[in-house]
PDB file of C-alpha atoms and ligand atoms in Angstrom:
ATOM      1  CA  UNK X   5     168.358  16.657 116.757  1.00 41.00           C
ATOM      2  CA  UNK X   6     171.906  16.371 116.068  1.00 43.00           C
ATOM      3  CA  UNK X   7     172.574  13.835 118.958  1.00 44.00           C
ATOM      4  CA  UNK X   8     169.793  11.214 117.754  1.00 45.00           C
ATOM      5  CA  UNK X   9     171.121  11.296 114.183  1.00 47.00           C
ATOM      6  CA  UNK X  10     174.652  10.862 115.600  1.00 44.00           C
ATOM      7  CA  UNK X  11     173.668   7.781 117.786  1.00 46.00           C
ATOM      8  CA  UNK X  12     173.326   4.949 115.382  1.00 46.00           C
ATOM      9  CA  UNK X  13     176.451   5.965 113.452  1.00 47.00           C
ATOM     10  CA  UNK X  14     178.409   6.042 116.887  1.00 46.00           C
ATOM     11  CA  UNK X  15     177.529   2.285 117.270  1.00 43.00           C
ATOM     12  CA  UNK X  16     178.374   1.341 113.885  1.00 44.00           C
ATOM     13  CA  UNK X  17     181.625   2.538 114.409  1.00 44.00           C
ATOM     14  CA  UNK X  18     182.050   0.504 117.654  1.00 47.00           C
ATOM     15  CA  UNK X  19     180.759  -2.566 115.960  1.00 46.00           C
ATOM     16  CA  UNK X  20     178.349  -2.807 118.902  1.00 47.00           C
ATOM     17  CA  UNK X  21     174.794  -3.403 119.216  1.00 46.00           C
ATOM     18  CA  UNK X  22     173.669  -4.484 116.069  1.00 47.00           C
ATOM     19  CA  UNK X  23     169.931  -5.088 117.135  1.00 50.00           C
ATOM     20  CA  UNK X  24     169.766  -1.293 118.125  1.00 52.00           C
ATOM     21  CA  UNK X  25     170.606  -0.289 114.803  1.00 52.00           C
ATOM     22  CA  UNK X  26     168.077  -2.433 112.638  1.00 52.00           C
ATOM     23  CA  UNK X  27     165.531  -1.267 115.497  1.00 53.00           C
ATOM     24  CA  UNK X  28     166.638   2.438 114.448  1.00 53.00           C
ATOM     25  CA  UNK X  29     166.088   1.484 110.873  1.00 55.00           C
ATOM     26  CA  UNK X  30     162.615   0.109 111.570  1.00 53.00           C
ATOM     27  CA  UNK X  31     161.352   3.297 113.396  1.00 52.00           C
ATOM     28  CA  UNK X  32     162.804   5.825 110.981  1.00 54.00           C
ATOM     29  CA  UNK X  33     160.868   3.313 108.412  1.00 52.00           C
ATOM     30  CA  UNK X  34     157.618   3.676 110.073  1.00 54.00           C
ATOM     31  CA  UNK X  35     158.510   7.707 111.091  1.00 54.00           C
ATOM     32  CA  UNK X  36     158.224   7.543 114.868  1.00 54.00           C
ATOM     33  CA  UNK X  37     161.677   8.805 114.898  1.00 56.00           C
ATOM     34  CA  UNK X  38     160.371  12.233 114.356  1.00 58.00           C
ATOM     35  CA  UNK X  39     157.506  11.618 117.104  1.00 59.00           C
ATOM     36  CA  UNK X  40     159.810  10.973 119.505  1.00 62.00           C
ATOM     37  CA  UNK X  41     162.421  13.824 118.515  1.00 69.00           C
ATOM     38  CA  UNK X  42     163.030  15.501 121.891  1.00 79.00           C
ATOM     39  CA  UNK X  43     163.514  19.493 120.878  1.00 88.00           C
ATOM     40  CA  UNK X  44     163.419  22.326 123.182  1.00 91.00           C
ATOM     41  CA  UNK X  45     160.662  24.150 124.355  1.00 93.00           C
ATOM     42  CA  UNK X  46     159.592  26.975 121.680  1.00 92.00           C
ATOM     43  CA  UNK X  47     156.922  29.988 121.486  1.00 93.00           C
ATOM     44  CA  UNK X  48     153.202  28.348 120.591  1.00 94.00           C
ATOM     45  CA  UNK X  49     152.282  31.546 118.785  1.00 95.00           C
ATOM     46  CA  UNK X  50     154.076  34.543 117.297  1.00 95.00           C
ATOM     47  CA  UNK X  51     153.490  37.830 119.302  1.00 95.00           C
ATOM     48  CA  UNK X  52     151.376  40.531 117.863  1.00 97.00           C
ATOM     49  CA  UNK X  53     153.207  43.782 116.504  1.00 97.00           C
ATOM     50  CA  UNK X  54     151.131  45.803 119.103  1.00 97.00           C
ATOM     51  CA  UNK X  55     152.735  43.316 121.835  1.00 97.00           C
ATOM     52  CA  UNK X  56     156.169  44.170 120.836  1.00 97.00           C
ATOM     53  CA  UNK X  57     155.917  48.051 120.412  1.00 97.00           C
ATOM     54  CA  UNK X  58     154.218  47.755 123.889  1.00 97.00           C
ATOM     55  CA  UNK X  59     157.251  46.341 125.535  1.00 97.00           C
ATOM     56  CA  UNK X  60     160.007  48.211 123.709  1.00 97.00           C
ATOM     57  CA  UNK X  61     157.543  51.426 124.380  1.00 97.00           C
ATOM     58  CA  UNK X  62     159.959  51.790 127.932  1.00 96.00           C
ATOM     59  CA  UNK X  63     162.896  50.790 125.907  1.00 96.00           C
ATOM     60  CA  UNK X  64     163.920  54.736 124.653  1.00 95.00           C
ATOM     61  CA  UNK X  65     167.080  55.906 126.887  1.00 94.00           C
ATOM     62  CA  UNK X  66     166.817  59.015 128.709  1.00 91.00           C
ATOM     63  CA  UNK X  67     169.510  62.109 129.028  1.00 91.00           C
ATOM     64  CA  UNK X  68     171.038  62.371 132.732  1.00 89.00           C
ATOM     65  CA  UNK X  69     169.906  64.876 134.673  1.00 92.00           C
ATOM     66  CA  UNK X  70     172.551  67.018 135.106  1.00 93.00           C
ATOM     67  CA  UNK X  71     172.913  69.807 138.142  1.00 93.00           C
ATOM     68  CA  UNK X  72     174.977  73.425 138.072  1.00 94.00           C
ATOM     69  CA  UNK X  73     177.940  73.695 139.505  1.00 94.00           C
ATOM     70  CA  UNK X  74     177.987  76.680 142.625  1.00 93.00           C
ATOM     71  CA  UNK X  75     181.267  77.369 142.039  1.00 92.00           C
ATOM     72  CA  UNK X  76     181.614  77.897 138.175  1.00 92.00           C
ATOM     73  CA  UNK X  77     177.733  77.030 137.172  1.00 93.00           C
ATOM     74  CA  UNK X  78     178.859  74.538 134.646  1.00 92.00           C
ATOM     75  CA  UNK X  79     176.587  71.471 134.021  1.00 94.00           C
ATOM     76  CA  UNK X  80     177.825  68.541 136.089  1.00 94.00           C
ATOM     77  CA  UNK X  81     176.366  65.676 137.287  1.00 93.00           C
ATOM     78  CA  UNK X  82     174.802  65.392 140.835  1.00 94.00           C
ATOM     79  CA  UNK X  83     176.549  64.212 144.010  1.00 94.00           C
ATOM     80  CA  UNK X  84     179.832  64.427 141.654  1.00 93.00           C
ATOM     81  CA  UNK X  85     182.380  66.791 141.306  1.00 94.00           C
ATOM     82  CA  UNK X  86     182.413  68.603 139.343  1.00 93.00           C
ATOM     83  CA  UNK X  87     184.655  67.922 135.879  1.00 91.00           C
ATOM     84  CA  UNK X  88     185.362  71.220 135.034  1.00 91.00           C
ATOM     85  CA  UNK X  89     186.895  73.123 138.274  1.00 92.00           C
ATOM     86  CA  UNK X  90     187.084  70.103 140.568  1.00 92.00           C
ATOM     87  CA  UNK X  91     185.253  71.553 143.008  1.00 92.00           C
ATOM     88  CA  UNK X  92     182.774  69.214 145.375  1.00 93.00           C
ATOM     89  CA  UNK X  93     180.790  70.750 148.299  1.00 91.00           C
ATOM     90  CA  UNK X  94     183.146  74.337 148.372  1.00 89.00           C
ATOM     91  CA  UNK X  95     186.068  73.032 148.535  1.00 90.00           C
ATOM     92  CA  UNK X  96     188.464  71.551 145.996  1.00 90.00           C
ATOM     93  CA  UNK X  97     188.776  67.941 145.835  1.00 90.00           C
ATOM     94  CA  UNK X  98     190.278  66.822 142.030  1.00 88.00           C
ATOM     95  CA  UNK X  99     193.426  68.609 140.677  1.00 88.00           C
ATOM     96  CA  UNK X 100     192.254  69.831 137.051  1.00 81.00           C
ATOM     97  CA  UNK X 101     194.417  71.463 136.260  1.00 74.00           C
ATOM     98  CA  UNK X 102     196.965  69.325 136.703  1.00 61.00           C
ATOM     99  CA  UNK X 103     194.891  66.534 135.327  1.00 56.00           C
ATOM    100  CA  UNK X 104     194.498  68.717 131.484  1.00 58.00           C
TER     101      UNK X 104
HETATM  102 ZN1   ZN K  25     182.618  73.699 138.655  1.00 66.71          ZN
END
């Protein structure tokens, strides 16, 4: 759009081509400038509301599902330590205490 417009001034300013500019001036006379207007591809039709609330109808985000800790049955998340006493698998693997 902005690139066809911008062509004829461009050789103008180089003092070029002078037959490419009345030619220019002869099409945008008749209008098959805008025929020939190269855009990029866009939607045929709008999409229905239905269509729309279809799709985002998966689009909701869902809580974690969250385990209990064995060792101090505090909500953590599965196959991770947990946060809380830093234990994983009966034994202690983060320093908590040290970390708060
Ligand atoms: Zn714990």
């Amino acid at each position: 759009m902005g690139g066809v417009e911008g062509n004829p001034r461009q050789a103008g300013a180089l003092g070029t081509a002078s037959r490419d500019i009345r030619e220019i001036d002869s099409c945008e006379a008749e209008g098959l400038c805008e025929r020939n207007l190269q855009t990029m591809p866009n939607p045929k039709r709008r999409h229905s509301q239905k269509r729309t609330s279809t799709r985002r109808a998966h689009d909701a985000l869902k809580s974690h599902s969250l385990s209990e800790c064995p060792n101090c049955h505090e909500k953590k998340m599965p196959h991770r330590a947990c946060a809380k006493c830093g234990y994983y698998k009966g034994r202690e693997v983060l320093d908590v205490e040290e970390a708060s």
